[in-house]
Structures are given as C-alpha cells and as structure tokens.
Coordinates of C-alpha atoms in Angstrom, one line a residue:
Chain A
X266 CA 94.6 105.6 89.5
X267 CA 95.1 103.1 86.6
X268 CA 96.6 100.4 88.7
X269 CA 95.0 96.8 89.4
X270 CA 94.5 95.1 92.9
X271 CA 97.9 93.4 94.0
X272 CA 98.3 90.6 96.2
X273 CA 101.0 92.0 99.0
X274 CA 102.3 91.9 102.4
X275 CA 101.8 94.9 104.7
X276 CA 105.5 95.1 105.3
X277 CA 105.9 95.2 101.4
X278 CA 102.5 97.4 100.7
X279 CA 104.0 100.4 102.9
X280 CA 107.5 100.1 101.5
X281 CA 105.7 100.3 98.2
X282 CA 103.6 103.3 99.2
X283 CA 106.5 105.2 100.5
X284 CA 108.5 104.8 97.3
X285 CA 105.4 106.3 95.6
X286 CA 105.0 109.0 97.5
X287 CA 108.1 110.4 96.8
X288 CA 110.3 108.7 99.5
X289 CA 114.3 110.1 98.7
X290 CA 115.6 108.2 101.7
X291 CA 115.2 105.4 103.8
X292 CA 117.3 103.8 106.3
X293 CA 116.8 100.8 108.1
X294 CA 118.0 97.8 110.1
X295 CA 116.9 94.6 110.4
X296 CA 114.3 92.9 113.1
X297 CA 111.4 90.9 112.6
X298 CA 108.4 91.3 111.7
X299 CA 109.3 94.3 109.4
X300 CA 112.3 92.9 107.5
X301 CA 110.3 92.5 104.4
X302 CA 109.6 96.1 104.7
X303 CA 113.6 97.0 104.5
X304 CA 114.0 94.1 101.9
X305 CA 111.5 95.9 99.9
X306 CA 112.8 99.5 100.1
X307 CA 116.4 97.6 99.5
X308 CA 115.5 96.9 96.1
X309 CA 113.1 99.4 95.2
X310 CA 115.0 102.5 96.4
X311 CA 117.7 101.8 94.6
X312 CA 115.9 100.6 91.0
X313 CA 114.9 104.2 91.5
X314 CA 118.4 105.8 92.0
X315 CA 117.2 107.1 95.5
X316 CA 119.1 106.4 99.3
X317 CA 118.5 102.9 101.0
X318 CA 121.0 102.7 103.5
X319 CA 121.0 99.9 105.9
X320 CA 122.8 101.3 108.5
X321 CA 124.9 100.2 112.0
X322 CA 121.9 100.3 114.6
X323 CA 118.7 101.7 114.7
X324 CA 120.2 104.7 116.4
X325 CA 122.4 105.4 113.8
X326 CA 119.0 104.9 111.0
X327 CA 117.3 107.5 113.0
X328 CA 119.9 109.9 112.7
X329 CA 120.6 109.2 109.0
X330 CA 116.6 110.3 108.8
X331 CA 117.6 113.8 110.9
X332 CA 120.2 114.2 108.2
X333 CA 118.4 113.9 105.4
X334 CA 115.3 115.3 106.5
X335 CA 117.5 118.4 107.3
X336 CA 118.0 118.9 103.7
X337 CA 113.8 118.8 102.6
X338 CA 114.2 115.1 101.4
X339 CA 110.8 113.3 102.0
X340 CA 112.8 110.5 104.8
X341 CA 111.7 107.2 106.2
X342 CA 112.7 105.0 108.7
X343 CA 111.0 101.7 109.8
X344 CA 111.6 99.0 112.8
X345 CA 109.6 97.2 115.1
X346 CA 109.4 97.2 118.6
X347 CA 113.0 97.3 120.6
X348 CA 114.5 99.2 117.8
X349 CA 111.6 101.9 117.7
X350 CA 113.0 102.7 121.4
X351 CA 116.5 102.9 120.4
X352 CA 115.1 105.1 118.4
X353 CA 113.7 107.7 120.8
X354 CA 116.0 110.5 121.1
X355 CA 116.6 110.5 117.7
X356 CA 112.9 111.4 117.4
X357 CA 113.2 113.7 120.3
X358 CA 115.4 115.7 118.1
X359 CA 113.5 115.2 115.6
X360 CA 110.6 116.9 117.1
X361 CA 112.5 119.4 118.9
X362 CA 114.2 120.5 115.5
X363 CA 110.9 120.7 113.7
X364 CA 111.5 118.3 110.8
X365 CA 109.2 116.0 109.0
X366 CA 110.1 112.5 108.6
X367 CA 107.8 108.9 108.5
X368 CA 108.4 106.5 111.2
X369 CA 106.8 103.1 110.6
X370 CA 106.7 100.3 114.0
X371 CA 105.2 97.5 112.9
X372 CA 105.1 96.4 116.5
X373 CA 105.8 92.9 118.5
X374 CA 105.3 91.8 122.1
X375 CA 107.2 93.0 124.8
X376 CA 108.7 94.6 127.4
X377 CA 112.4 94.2 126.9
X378 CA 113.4 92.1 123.9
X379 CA 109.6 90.1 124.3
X380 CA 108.3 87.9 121.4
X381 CA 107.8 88.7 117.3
X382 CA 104.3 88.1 117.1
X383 CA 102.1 90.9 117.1
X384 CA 101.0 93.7 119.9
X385 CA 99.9 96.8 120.4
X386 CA 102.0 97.6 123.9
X387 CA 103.3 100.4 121.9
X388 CA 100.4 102.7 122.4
X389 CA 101.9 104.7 125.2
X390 CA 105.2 105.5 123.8
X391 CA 103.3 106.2 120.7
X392 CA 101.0 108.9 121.7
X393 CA 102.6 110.3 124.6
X394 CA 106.1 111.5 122.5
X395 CA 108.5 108.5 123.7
X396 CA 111.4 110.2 124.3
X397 CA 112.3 113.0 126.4
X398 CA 110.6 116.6 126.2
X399 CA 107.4 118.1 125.7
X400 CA 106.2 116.8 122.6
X401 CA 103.8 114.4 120.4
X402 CA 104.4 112.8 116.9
X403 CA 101.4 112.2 115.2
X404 CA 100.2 108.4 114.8
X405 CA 98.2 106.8 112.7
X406 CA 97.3 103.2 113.1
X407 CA 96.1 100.9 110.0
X408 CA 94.1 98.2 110.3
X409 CA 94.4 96.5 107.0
X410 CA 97.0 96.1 104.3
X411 CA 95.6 98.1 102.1
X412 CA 94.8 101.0 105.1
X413 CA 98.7 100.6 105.6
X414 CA 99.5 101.9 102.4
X415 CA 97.4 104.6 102.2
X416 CA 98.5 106.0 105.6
X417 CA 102.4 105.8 104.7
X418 CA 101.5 107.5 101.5
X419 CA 99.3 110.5 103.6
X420 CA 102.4 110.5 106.2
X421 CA 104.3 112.1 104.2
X422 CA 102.8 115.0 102.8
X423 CA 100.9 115.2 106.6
X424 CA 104.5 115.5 108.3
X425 CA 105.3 118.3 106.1
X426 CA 102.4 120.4 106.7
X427 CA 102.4 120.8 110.1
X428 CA 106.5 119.8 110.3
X429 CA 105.9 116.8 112.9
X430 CA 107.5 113.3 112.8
X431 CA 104.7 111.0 111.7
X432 CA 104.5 107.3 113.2
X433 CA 103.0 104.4 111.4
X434 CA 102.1 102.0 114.0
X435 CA 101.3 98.8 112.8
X436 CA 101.9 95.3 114.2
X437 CA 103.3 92.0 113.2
X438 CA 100.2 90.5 111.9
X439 CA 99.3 93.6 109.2
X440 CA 102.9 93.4 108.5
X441 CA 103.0 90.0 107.8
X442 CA 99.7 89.1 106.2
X443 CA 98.6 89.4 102.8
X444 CA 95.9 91.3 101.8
X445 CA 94.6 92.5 98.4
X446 CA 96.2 96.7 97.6
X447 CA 95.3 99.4 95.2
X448 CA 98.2 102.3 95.4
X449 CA 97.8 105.6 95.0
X450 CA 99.6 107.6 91.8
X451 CA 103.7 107.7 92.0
X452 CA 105.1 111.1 92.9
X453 CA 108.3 112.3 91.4
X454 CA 110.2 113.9 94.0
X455 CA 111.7 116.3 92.2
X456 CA 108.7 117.7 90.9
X457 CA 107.8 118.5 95.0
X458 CA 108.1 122.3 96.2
X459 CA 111.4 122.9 98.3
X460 CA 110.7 123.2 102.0
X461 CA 112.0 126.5 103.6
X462 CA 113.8 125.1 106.5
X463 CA 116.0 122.9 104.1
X464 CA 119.8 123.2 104.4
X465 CA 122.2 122.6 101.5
X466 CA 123.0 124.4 98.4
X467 CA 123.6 127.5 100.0
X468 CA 126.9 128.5 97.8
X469 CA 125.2 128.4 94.5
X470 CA 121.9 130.3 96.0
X471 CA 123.7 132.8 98.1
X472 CA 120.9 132.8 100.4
X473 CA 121.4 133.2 104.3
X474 CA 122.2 130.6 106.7
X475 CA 120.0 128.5 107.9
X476 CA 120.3 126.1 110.9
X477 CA 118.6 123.0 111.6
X478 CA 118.9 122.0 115.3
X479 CA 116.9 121.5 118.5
X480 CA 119.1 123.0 121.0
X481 CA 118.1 126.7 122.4
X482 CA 120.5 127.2 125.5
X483 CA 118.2 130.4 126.4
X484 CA 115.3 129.5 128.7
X485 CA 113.0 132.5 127.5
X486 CA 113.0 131.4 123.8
X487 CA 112.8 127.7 124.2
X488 CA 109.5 127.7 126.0
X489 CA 108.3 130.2 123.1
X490 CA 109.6 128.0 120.9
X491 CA 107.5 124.8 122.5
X492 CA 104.3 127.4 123.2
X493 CA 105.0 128.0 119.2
X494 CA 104.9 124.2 119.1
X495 CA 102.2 123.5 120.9
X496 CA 99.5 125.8 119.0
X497 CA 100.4 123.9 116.1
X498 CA 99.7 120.5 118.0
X499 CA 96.2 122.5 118.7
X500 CA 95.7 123.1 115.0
X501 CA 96.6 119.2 114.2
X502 CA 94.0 118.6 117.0
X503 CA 91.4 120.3 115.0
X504 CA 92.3 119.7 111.4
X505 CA 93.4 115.8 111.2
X506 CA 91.3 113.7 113.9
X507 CA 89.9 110.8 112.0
X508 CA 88.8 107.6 113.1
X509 CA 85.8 105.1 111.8
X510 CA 82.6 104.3 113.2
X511 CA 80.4 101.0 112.6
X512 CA 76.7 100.8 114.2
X513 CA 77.0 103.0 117.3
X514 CA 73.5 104.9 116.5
X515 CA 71.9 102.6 118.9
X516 CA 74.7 100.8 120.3
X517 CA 74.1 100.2 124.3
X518 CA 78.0 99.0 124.2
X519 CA 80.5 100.7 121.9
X520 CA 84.1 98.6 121.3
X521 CA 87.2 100.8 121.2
X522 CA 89.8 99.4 119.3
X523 CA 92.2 99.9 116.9
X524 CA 94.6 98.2 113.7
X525 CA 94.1 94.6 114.0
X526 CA 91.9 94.6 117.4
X527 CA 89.5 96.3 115.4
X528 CA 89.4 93.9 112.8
X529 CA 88.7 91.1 115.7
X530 CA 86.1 93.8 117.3
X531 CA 84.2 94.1 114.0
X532 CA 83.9 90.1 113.8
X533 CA 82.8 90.4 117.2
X534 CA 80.4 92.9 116.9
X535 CA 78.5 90.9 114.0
X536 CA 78.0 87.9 116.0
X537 CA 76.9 90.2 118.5
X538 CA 74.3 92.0 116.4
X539 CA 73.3 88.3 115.5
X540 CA 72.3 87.9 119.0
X541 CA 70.0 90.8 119.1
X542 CA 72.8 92.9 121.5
X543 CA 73.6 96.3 120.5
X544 CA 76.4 96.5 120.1
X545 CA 78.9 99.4 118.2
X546 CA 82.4 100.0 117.2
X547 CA 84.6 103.1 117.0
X548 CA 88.0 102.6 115.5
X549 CA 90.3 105.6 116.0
X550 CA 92.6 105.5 112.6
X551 CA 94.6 108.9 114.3
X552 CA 95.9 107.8 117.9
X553 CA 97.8 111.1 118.3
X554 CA 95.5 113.3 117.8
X555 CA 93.3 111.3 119.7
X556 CA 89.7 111.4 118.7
X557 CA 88.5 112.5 122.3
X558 CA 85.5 114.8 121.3
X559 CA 83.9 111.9 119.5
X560 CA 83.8 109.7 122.3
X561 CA 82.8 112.4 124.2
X562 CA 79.9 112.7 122.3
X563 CA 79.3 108.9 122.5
X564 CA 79.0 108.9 126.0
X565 CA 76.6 111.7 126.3
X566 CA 74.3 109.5 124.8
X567 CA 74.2 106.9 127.3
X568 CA 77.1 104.2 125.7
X569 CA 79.3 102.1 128.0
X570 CA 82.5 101.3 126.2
X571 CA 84.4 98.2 126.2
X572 CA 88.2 99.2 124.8
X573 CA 89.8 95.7 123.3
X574 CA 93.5 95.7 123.3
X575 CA 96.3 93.7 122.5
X576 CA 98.1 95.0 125.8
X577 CA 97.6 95.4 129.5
X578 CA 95.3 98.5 129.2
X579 CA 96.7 101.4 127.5
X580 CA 94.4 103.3 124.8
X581 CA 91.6 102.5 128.3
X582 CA 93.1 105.7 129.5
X583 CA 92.2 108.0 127.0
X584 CA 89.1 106.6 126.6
X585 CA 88.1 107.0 130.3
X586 CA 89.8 110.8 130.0
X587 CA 87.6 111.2 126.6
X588 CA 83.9 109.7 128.5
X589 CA 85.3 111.6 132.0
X590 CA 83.1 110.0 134.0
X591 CA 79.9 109.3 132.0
X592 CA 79.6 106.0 131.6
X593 CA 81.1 102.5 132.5
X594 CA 84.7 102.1 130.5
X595 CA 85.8 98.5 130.9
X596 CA 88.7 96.8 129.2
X597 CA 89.4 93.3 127.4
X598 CA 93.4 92.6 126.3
X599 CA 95.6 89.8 125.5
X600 CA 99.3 90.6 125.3
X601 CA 102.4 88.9 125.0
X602 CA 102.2 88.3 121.3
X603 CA 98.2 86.9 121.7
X604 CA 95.7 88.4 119.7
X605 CA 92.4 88.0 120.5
X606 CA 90.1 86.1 119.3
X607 CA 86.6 87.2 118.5
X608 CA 84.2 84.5 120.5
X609 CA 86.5 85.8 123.5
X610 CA 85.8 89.3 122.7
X611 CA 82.1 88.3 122.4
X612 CA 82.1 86.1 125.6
X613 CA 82.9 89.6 127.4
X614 CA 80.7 91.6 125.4
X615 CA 77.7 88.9 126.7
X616 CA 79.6 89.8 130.3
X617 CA 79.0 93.4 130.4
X618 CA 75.5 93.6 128.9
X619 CA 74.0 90.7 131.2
X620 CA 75.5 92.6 134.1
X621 CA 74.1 95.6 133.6
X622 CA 70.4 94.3 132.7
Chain B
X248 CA 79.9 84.1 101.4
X249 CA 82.5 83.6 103.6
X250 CA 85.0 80.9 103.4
X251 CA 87.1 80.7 106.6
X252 CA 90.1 78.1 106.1
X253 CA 92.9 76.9 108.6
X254 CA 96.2 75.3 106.5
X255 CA 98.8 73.6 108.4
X256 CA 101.5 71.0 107.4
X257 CA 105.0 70.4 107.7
X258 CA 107.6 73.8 106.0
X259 CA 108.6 72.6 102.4
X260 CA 105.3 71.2 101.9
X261 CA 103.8 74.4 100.3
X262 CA 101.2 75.0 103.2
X263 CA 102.4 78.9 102.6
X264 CA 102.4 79.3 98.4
X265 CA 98.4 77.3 98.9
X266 CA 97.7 80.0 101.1
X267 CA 99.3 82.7 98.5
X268 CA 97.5 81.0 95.7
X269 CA 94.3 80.3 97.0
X270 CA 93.8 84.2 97.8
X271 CA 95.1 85.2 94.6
X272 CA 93.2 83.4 92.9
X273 CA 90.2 84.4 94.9
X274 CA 91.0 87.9 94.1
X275 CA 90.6 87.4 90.8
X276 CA 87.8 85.9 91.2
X277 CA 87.0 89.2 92.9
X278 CA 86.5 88.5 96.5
X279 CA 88.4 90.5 99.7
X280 CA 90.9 87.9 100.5
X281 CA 93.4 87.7 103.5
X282 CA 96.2 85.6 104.5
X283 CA 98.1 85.5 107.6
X284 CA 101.1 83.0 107.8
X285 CA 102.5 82.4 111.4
X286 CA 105.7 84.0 111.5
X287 CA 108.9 83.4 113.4
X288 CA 109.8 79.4 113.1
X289 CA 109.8 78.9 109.1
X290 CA 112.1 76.2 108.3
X291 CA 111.8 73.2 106.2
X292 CA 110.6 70.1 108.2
X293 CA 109.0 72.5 111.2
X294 CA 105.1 73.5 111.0
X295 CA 104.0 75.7 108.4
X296 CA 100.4 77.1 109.6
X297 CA 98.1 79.9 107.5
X298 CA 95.1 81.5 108.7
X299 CA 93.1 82.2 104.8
X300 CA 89.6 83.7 104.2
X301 CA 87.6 85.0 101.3
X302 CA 84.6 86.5 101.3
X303 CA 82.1 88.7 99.3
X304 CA 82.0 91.6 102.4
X305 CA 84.4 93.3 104.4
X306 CA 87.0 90.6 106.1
X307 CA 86.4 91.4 110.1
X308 CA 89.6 89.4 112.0
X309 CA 92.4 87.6 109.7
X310 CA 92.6 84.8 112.4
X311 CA 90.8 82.0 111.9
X312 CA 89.8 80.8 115.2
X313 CA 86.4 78.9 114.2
X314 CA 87.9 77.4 110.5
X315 CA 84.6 76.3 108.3
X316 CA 87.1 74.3 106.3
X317 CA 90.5 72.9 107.6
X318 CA 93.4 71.5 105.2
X319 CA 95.7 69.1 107.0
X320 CA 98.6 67.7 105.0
X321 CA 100.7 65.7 107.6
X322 CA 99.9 63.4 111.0
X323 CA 101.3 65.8 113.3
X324 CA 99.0 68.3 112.0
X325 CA 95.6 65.6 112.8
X326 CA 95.3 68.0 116.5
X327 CA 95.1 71.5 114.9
X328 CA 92.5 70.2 112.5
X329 CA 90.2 69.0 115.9
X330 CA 90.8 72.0 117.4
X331 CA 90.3 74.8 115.0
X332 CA 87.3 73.6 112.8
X333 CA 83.8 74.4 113.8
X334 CA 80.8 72.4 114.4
X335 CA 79.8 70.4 111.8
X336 CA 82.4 72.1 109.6
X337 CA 84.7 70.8 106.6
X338 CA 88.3 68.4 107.0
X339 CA 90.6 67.9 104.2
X340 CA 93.1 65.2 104.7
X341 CA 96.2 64.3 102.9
X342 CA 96.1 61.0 102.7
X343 CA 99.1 60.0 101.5
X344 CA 101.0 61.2 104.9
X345 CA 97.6 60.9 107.6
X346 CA 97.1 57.5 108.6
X347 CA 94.8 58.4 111.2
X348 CA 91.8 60.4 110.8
X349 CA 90.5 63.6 113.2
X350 CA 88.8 62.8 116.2
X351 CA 85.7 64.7 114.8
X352 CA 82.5 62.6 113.8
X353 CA 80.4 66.0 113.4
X354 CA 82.8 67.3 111.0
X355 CA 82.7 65.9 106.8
X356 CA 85.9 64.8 106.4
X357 CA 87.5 64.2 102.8
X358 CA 91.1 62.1 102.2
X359 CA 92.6 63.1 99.2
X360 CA 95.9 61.0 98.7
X361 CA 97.6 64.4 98.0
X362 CA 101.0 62.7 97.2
X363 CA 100.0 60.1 95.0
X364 CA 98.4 61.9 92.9
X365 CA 100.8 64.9 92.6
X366 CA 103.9 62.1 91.9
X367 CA 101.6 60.6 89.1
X368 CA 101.0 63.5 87.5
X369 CA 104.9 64.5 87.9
X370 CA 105.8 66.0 91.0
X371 CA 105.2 65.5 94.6
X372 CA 105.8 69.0 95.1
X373 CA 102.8 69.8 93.4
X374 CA 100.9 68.0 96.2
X375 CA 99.4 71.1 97.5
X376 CA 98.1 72.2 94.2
X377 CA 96.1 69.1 94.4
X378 CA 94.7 70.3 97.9
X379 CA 93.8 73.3 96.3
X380 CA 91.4 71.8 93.7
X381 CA 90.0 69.7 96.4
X382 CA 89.6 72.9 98.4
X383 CA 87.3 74.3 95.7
X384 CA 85.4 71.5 94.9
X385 CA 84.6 70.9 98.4
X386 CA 83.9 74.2 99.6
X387 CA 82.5 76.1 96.8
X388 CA 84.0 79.1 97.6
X389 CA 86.3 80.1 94.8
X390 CA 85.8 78.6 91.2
X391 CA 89.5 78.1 90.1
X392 CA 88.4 77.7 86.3
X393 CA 90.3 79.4 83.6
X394 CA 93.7 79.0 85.7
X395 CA 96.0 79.8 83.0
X396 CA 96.3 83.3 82.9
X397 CA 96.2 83.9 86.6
X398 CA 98.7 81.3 87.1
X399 CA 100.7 83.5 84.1
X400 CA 100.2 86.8 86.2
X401 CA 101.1 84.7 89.8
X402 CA 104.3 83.0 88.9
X403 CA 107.2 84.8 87.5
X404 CA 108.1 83.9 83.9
X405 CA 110.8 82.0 84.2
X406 CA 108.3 79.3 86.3
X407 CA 105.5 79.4 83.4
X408 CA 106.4 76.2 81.7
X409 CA 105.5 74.7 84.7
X410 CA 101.7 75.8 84.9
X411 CA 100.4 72.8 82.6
X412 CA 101.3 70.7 85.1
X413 CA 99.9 73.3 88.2
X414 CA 96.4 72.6 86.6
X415 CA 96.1 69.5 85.7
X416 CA 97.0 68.7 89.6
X417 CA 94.1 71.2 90.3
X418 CA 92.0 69.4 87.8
X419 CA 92.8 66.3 89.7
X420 CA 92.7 67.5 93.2
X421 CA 88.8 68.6 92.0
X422 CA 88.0 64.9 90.8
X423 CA 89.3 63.3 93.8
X424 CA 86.4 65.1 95.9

C-alpha cells in the first residue's frame, strides 16, 4: 500500500482495480458512458500479456466471460445499460453453472435505448437475477470513485467464494467523473490457488472429467441443485450485507439511497441538520444481499424513511418489505438521465416533517 | 472549506483540462476533489460544462447546483452563469469573448480578458490557465504556488517544455484579479 492518490475517472479507476486484482480476461464492447472503462482494460490488459477481447456484441462478451471463467480465470465483463440486458441469459447461465465472474453496469437512462446520462432504473434487474430462473447475482453499488475501485477489486475474490456472478452497478456520473483514488496491492494471477470446478489441462493431469454447464434435464436433481443454491444465497445473506450509516441515532427521517443518490442525500441531509431537522441517512453499499435487518431495526425505533432515487420507485420496495408496515416509507426520484439535486431533496425532506408535526 | 465551482464555455476552449487541473492541483494541495464533465455532446465549438469542487471534508453530491463561484469563458455561456451561482456568490468572466455582463447585481463579478492576456504571453490556448489563476486568487480555495512539479507530474513529458509558459499565465491570471 505504497501507492500515492491519483487523479482518475471511475470508468478508468475500476478498469484499473480489476487489472490489479488479478483480472486474466476481459471482454467488452463499446457504449457510452463506460467506453473509457474498455479503453482502459484495452491497453492495460494487454501491457500485461493478459485477454482483452473486444468482441461482436455484448452477447457474444458475455459468453467469452462463461468461457473463460470455465477454466478458473478471474473474468470480467463491463457495459452499461441496453447492453447489460443483452447480457442476461448469458448471466443466467452463468448463475445456473455456478461460475464466478465480475459484471460492471455503469448504468444510463432508460427504458429501451433511453439517454447516456446517468440512472439508477437498473435496480430491479439487478437484485432480482435479470434473466430467467431462480437466482440472484450479488450487487454492490459504489458511490464514489475511489468506492468503485475498491468494490471491483473485492468482486473478484467475493465471486469466488461463494461461486456467484458479481455485478458492479454504477452509473454514468461515477463513471465519468474524476475523483481522487488510492489502489489496493497488484495480484499476480498466477500466484492465485486453482479453483476445483476449472476445466482445461486434463491430459497432462490425468484427472477426471469435469463439466461446466447449467443444464440438468432431470427434474429431481435440478431443484436440489437450486435448494443447494439457495442455502448458499442464505449464507451470502448472513456473511456479506454491508451498507453505511450517517446520523440515524436520532434521526426522525432516515434517507435511503444509494451510489450517487447517496452522495446528493448526504448534501441534503447537512443542510437539513443545519435547519435543526433530524434528519439520517442509510446507504446500502450491497443491494443483493439487501440490508433488510438493518432497516428493520430502524424502524423499530420509530424512523419514517424517505428512499431517493434516480428512477420511478424501485429500491422503495424493499424498503417498505424491510420496515413491513412500521412506519411511513415515502419516495423522491428523478429519472430519465436527471439526477437530483440536493435543495429538491431537501424541499421534500421539509415536506414530510412539516406534515407529520 | 468548500469551494463549489460551475465551468462552462465553448469545446476546444479547455473548460474540461481547467476542470482536470484545478482538482489536481487541489489534490496536491491535499483536499477531496471531484469533477464531473457533462458527457455525451463533446465536440469542438459545442458547450463544454464541468461541475468541480474541493473541499477539506467529505464531498456530499458532485453536481453543483448552488455554484459559490462560476467561470464563464464565452457569451453564450452569460445564462448558465445567472442561473447556477448562489446568492451573493462569485462570477468570473472572460472578457475577451463576453461583451455583456450577468444579469446578477448580488453576485461580485470579475472580467479577466482571458485571451489577451494568454496571446501576450504566447498562446491563446493557454487562456484557461489564465482563468485558473484568477480562480485562486479570487476564491481562496486552492493556493496554486509551487506549480512546477505538479504541472511535471500532470502533463506527460513530452508536454513539459511547455509548463514555463502554463505558469506564468497562472501568474498573470492571479494579477489580473
């Protein structure tokens, strides 16, 4: 941990953090805002002697990562948006065959092919699997540049131990601005322990076959296989829920918010505080695991929640289905590529508590 | 401290590397910096706008919404400047390109012939170095003294022979304040 603050880009601070963390292969395709992030692993991958491929299509990237993940190789992929749903069966299989890979979405507006600027109308297909089948990737959400990095370095090493696709979800705005960085120390890949599942090099090791795949054709042992599945989604549940609290002691009204929202929510809350209104924040940093139990608690103390979004209403849910009925859960968004500001924020934080008193 | 800044100004007049230096250099100055360049329409001639802040404690939003200081380096840019800065807060005007002031009589507002005095010293392109020293001067918030070996760490080598004339248009952009 010898290394000075840089000046970087998001885009370019994750690219950086995944070739230090041992990333073998990344494949990519162009869209914006994330291209910097396949400029970066373009150039660095390849000073390193590792894979870059840019391939055909996002769908094709995705299944470059199956590959290669297949084989033990620590595997990325990145995109934003519209290509992060071409990429959902790809995950699907992903998930179904148990392998660990790192999916970054630095995410714009949308539906459909929407605007570049930044949103977070991801949430849904990011915590509730995306594709088809019973299953969850886990998703962590950064909210600064330096937050980006250190997740995409964790991801890795996370996606192994529990053998889930991890999902970086970011947005256009930590993508694209520029925030001071420290990284963490380079791994060698080679010097990292092979995984058990990993195909290849079976003539010189004469060991057994082993087959990487997600299809089981038998009913019986596919729902074992997903109950098998499942526990270990239990044991995630338990073991890597994280998320960041900021003056909800005594907060009357907590703001729920994540990545850049929460960055707007924390201005927010200081002008609030300013005012004499007590006011909190909780900033879950996992989104899949959700941190549910902490909310929980939250609201047994007599909280209301205000969840801040830049989307429709979509993290709202699961924090009504974390407070389940024990307080007021209200919701402020902007979508479409808006971000909100934090006097707007404020202007409905002044709402809610001169309603209630 | 926190200084809140609003850039904007026409692409190819540097409104993005002021941003990128300005945050630099407050970094190694050894503030938490951010800077947040609207994406998407970059092209020479078309608006160049950056969202930049420094600060001595943690940096809540990266948009600047309520700018205590705004730089404006052409006309068409005179309406972001009357929209984004607060009450009472800080205008710098190129002067060389804005003929007509902001429509903001609670704001200090400072012309700095940008132009001019970037082509005296050698290059107009160097017009938004000049900003920048009038940025510090006027706001206080970063110091921008002993440039040279930030400058040395910022630019790539092959660019170092032009960093004499970098600081002595940040020199000048100071004076002009």
């Amino acid at each position: 941990m010898s290394e000075e603050i840089r000046l970087m880009k998001g885009d370019e601070a994750i690219g950086e953090a995944a070739v230090r963390a041992g990333c073998k292969a990344y494949f990519g395709y162009p869209i914006t805002p994330q291209n910097e992030l396949t400029a970066y692993m373009a150039k660095h991958m390849l000073d390193k002697g590792r894979t870059f491929i840019q391939a055909e299509s996002e769908v094709a990237a995705i299944n470059m990562v199956y590959g290669a993940a297949s084989t033990g190789a620590r595997a990325m992929t990145s995109s934003s948006s519209p290509g992060i749903s071409l990429k959902q069966e790809g995950i699907s299989y992903l998930c179904g065959a148990d392998l660990p890979c790192v999916i970054v979405n630095v995410a714009r507006s949308g539906p459909g092919l929407g605007g570049i600027s930044p949103s977070q109308g991801d949430y849904f297909q990011s915590t509730r699997g995306g594709g088809h089948g019973d299953y969850h990737t886990i998703v962590l959400a950064p909210k600064s540049v330096q937050e980006a990095a250190d997740l995409t370095y964790e991801a890795f090493s996370i996606s192994e131990r529990y053998r889930i696709p991890v999902l970086v979800l970011a947005d256009g705005l930590i993508g694209q601005m520029m925030e001071g960085v420290v990284f963490k120390d380079e791994i060698d890949p080679a010097s990292l322990p092979p995984e058990p599942f990993a195909v290849g090099h079976q003539a010189e090791t004469g060991r057994p076959n082993r087959h990487v795949t997600s299809i089981n054709l038998v009913p019986e042992e596919l729902e074992k296989q997903n109950i098998v599945r499942f526990e270990r989604y239990g044991q995630v549940k338990k073991e890597l829920t994280r998320y960041e609290e900021v003056q909800v002691e005594d907060a009357d009204l907590v703001l729920v918010a994540y990545g850049t929202a929460a960055r707007v929510c924390l201005g927010a809350l200081q002008d609030a505080r300013r005012k004499g209104l007590k006011v909190g924040l909780f900033r879950p940093i996992t989104l899949w695991p959700f941190p549910d139990a902490a909310i929980g608690r939250l609201a047994g103390k007599g909280s209301r929640f205000l969840s801040v979004e830049m989307s429709m209403g979509q993290m709202v849910e699961d924090v009504r289905l974390a407070v389940n009925g024990r307080a007021p859960v209200d919701f402020y968004g902007r979508c479409g590529g808006m971000v909100p500001s934090e006097e707007e924020v404020l202007a409905e934080i002044e709402r809610i508590l001169g309603k209630r008193s | 401290m926190t200084e809140k800044t609003y850039m904007a100004g026409f692409g190819g007049q540097g409104i993005i590397s002021l941003g990128e230096m300005w945050v630099f250099c407050a970094m190694k100055e050894g503030l938490q910096v951010t800077f947040f360049p609207f994406y998407g329409a970059e092209k020479r001639g078309g608006v160049a706008r950056a969202s930049v802040i420094v600060s001595e404690k943690e940096i809540a939003s990266p948009l600047v919404t309520r700018a205590d200081s705004v730089v404006i380096m052409n006309q068409d840019s005179v309406p972001i400047a009357e929209e984004v800065c607060r009450q009472g807060g800080l205008i710098l005007v190129n002067s060389s390109l804005v003929k007509k002031d902001p429509d903001r009589p609670d704001a200090r507002i400072i012309r700095i012939p940008c132009n001019e005095i970037a082509e005296r010293i050698g290059d107009v392109r160097i017009a938004n170095m000049v900003m920048m020293g009038a940025l510090s001067k006027a706001t206080g918030a970063i110091r921008l003294e002993n440039l040279e070996p930030v400058l040395k760490s910022f630019f790539p080598e092959k660019k170092h022979a032009l960093i004499p004339m970098n600081i002595a248009a940040v020199e000048a952009g100071k004076q002009a304040v």
